[in-house]
Backbone as a ProteinNet text record, in pm:
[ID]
protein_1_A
[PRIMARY]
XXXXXXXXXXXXXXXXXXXXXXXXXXXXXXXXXXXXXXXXXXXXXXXXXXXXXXXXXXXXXXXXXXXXXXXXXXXXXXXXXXXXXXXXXXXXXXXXXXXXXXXXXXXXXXXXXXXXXXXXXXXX
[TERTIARY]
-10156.6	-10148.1	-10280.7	-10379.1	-10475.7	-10513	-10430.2	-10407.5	-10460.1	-10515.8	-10640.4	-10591.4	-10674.6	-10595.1	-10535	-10549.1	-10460.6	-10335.2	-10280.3	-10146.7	-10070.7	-10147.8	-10089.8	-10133.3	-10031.6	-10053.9	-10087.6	-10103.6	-10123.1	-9991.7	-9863.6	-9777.6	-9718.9	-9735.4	-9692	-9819.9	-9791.2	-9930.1	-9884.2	-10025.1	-10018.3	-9913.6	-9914.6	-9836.2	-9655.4	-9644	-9532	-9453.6	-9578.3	-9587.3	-9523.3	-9592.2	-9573.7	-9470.3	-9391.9	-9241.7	-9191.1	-9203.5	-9096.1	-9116.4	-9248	-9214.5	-9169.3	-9162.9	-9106.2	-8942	-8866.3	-8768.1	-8708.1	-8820.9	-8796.2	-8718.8	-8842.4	-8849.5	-8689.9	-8677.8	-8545.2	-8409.3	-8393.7	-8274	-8272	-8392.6	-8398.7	-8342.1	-8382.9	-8334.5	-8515.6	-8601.9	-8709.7	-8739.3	-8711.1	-8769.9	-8578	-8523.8	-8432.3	-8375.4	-8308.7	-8274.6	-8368.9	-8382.1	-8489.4	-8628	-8616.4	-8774.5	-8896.3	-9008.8	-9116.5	-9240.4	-9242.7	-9352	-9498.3	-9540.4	-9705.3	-9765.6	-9860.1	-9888.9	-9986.2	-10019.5	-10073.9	-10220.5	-10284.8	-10431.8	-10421.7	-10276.6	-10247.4	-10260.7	-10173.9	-10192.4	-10296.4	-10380.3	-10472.5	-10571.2	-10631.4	-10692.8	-10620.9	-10515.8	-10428	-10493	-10451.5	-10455.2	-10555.1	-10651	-10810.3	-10776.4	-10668	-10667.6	-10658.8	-10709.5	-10740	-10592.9	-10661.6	-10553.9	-10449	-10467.4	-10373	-10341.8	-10310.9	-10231.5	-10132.6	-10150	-10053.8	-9947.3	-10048.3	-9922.2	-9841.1	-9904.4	-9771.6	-9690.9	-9720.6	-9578.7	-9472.3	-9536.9	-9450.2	-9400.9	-9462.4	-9391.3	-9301	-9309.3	-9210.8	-9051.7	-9097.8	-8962.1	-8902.4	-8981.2	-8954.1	-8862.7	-8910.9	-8843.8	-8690.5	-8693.6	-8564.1	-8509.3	-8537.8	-8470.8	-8407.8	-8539.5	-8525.7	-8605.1	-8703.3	-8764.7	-8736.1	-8791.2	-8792.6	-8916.5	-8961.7	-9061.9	-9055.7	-9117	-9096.2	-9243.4	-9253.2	-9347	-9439.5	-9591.6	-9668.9	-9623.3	-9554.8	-9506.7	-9518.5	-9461.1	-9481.2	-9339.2	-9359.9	-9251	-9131.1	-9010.8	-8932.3	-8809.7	-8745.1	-8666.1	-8505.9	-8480.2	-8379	-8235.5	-8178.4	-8028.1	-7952.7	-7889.9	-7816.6	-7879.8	-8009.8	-8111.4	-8097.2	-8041.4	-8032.6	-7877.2	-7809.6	-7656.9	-7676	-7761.6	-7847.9	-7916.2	-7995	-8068.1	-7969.3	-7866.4	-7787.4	-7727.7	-7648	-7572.3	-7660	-7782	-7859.1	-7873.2	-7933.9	-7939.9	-7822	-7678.2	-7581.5	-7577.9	-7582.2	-7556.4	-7644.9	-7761.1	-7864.4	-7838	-7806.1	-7775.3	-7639.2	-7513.5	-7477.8	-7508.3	-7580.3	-7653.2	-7744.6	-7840.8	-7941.7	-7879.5	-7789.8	-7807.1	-7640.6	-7549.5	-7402.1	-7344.5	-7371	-7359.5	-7450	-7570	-7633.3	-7573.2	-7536	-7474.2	-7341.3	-7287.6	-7124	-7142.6	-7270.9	-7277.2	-7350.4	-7419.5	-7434.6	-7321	-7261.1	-7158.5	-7064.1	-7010.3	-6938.6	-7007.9	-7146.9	-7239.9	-7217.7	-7250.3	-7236.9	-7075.9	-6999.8	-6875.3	-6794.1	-6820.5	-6801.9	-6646.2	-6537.4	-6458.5	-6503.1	-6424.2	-6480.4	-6390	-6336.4	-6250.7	-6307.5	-6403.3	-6473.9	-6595.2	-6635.8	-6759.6	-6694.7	-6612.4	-6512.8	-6515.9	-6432.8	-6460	-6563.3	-6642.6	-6756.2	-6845.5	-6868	-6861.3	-6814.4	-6690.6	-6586.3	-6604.8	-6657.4	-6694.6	-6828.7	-6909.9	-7083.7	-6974.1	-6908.2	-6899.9	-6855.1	-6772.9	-6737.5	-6687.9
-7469.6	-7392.5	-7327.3	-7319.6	-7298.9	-7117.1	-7041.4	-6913	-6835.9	-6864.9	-6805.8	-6687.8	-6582	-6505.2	-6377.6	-6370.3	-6255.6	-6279.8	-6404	-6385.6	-6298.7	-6242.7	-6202.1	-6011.9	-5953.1	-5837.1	-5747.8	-5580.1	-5558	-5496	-5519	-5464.4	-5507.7	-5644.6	-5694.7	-5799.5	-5848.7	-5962.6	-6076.2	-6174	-6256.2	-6401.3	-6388.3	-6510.5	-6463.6	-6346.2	-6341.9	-6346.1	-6319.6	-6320	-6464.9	-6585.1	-6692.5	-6744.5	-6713.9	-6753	-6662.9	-6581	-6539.7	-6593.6	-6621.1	-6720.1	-6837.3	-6897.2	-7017.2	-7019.8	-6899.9	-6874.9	-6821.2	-6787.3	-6735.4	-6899.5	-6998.4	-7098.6	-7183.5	-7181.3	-7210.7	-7204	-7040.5	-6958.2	-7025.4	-7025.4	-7059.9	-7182.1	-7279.7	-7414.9	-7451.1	-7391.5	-7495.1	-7588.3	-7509.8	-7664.5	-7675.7	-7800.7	-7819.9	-7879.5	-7920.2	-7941	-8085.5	-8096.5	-8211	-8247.2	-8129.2	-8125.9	-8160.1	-8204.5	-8141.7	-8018.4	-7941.3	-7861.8	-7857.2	-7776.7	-7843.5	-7813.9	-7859.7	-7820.3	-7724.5	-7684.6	-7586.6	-7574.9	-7740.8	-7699.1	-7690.4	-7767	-7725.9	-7581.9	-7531.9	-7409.1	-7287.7	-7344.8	-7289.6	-7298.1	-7414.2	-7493.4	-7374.5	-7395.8	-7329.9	-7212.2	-7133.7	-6977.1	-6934.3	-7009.7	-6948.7	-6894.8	-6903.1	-6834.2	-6914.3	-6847.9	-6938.8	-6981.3	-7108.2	-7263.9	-7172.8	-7057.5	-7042	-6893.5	-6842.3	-6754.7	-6856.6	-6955.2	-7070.3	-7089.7	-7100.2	-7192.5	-7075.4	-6977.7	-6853	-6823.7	-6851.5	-6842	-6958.5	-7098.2	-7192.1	-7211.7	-7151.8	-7157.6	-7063.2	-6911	-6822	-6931	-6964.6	-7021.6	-7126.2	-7227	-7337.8	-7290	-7130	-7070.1	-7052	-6971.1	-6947.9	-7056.5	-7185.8	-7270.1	-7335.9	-7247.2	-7262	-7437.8	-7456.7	-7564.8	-7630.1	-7784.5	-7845	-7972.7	-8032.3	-8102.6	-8270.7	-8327.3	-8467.3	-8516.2	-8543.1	-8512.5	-8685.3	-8607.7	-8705.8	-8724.9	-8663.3	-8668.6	-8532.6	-8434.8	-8306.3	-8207.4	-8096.5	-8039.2	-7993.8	-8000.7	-8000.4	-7926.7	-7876.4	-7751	-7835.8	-7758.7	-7769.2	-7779.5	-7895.5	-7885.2	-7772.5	-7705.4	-7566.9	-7442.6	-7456.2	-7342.1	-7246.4	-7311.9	-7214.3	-7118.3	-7179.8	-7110.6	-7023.1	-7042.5	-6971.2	-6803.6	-6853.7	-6780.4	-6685.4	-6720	-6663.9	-6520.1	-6631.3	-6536.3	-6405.6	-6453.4	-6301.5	-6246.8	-6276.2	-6171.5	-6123.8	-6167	-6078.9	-5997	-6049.4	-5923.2	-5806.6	-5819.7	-5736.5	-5609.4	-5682	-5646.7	-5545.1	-5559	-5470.7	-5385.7	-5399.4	-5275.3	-5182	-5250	-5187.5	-5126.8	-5172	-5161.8	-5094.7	-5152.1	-5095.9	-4966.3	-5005.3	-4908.7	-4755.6	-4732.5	-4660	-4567.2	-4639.8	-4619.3	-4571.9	-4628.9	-4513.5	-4405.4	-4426.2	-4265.9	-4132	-4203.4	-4104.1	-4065.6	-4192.4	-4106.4	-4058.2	-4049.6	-3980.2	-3857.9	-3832.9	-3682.9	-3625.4	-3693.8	-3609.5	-3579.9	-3624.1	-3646.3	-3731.2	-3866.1	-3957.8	-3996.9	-4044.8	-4112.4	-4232.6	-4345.2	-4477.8	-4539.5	-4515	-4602.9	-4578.3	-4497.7	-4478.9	-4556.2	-4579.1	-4649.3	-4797	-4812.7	-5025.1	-5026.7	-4909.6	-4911.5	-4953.7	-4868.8	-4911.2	-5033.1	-5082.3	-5208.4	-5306.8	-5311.4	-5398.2	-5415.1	-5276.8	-5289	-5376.8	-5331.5	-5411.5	-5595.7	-5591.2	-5743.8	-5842.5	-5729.9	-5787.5	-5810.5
9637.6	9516.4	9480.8	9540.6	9533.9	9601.5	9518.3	9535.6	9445.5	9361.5	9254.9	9196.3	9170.5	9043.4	9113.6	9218.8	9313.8	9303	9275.3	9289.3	9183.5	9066.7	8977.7	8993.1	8929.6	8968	8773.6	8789.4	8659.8	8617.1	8640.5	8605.3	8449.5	8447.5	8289.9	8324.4	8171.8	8132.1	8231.9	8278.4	8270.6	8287.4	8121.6	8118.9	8114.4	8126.6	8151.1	8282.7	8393.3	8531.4	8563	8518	8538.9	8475	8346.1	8321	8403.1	8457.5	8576.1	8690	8718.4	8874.8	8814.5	8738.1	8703	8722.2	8644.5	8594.6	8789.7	8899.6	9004.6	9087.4	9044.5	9122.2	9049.2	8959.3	8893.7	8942.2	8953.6	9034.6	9205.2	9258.5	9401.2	9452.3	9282.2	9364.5	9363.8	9384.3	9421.2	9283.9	9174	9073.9	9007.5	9007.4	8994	8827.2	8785.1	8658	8622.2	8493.6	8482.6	8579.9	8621.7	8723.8	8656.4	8659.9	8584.5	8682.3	8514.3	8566.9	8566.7	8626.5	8627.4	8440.4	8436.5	8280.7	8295.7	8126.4	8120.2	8171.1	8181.3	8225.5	8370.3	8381.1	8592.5	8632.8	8569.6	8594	8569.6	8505.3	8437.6	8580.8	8573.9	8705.7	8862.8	8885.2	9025.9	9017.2	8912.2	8938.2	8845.8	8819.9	8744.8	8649.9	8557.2	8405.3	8300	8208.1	8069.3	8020.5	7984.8	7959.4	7822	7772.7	7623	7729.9	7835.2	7898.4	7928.5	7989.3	8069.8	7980.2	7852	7744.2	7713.4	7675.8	7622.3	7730.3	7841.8	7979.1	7935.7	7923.9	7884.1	7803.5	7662.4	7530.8	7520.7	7616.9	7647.2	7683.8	7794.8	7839.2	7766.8	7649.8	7547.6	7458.7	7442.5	7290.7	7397	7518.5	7532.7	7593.4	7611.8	7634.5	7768.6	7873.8	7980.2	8038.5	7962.3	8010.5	7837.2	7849.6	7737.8	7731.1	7645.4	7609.7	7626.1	7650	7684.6	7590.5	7457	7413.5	7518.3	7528	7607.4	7735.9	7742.4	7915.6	7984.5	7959.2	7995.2	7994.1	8086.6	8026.2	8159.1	8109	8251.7	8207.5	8327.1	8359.5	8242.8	8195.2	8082.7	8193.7	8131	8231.3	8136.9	8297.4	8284.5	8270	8330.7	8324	8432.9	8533.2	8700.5	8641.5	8524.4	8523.3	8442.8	8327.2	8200.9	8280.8	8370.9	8451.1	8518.9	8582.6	8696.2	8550.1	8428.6	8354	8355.2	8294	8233.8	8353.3	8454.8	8595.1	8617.7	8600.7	8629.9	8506.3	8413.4	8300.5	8296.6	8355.2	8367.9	8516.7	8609.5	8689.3	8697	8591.8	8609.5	8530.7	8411.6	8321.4	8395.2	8454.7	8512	8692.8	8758.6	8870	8847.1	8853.7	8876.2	8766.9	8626.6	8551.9	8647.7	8654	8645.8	8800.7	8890.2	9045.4	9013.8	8910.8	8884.9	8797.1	8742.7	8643.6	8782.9	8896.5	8989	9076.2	9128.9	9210.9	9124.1	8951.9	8919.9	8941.6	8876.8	8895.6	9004	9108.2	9245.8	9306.4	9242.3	9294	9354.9	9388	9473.7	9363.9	9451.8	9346.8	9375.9	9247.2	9212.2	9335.3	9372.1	9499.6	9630.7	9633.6	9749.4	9749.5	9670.4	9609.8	9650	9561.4	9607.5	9744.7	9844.1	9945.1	10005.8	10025.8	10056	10059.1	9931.1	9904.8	9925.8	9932.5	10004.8	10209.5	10220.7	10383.9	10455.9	10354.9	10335.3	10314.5	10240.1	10189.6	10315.8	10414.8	10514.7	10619
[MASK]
++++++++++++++++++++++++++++++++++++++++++++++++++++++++++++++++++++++++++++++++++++++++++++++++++++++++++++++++++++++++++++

């Protein structure tokens, strides 16, 4: 873990970088329900950033209820967080990704059954 502050890029802050690899490692399966996660001076320590970036990644994910508190113990992945996780990526996913793909092939002309088609061929 000893990957220092390169791992983070300048596209969004920080600590939001790190509730999404968290929220990454979640979906994957690598940190599992009732897991614990590293804490905030862990992470602070890993990736060379100040100990109150760490916490606003973790208190990010506390408020939405992805991880939860073990007070004096530390803090660990909330049961039903990988299903939590999955919902919003699909709901997002067809806002951002499927909606936006049937407003082009209506533009260009494509009918919507050519499109299923298609899709249906990729599936298998």
């Amino acid at each position: 873990m000893n990957q220092g502050v390169n791992v983070f890029d300048d596209r969004s802050p920080i600590y939001r970088q790190i509730a999404e690899r968290i929220k990454s490692d979640i979906l994957s399966g690598a940190l599992a329900e009732d897991s614990q996660v590293m804490s905030t001076n862990q992470y602070a320590a890993a990736y060379r950033i100040n100990p109150a970036t760490a916490a606003k990644g973790l208190r990010e994910l506390l408020d939405e209820e992805i991880l939860y508190k073990r007070r004096g113990i530390g803090m660990f992945v909330s049961p039903n967080a990988q299903q939590k996780l999955r919902a919003q990526h699909r709901d997002s996913f067809f806002t951002d990704v499927v909606d936006p793909m049937i407003d082009e092939a209506q533009t260009i002309g494509i009918p919507l059954s050519d499109v299923i088609d298609h899709i249906q061929r990729k599936d298998g």
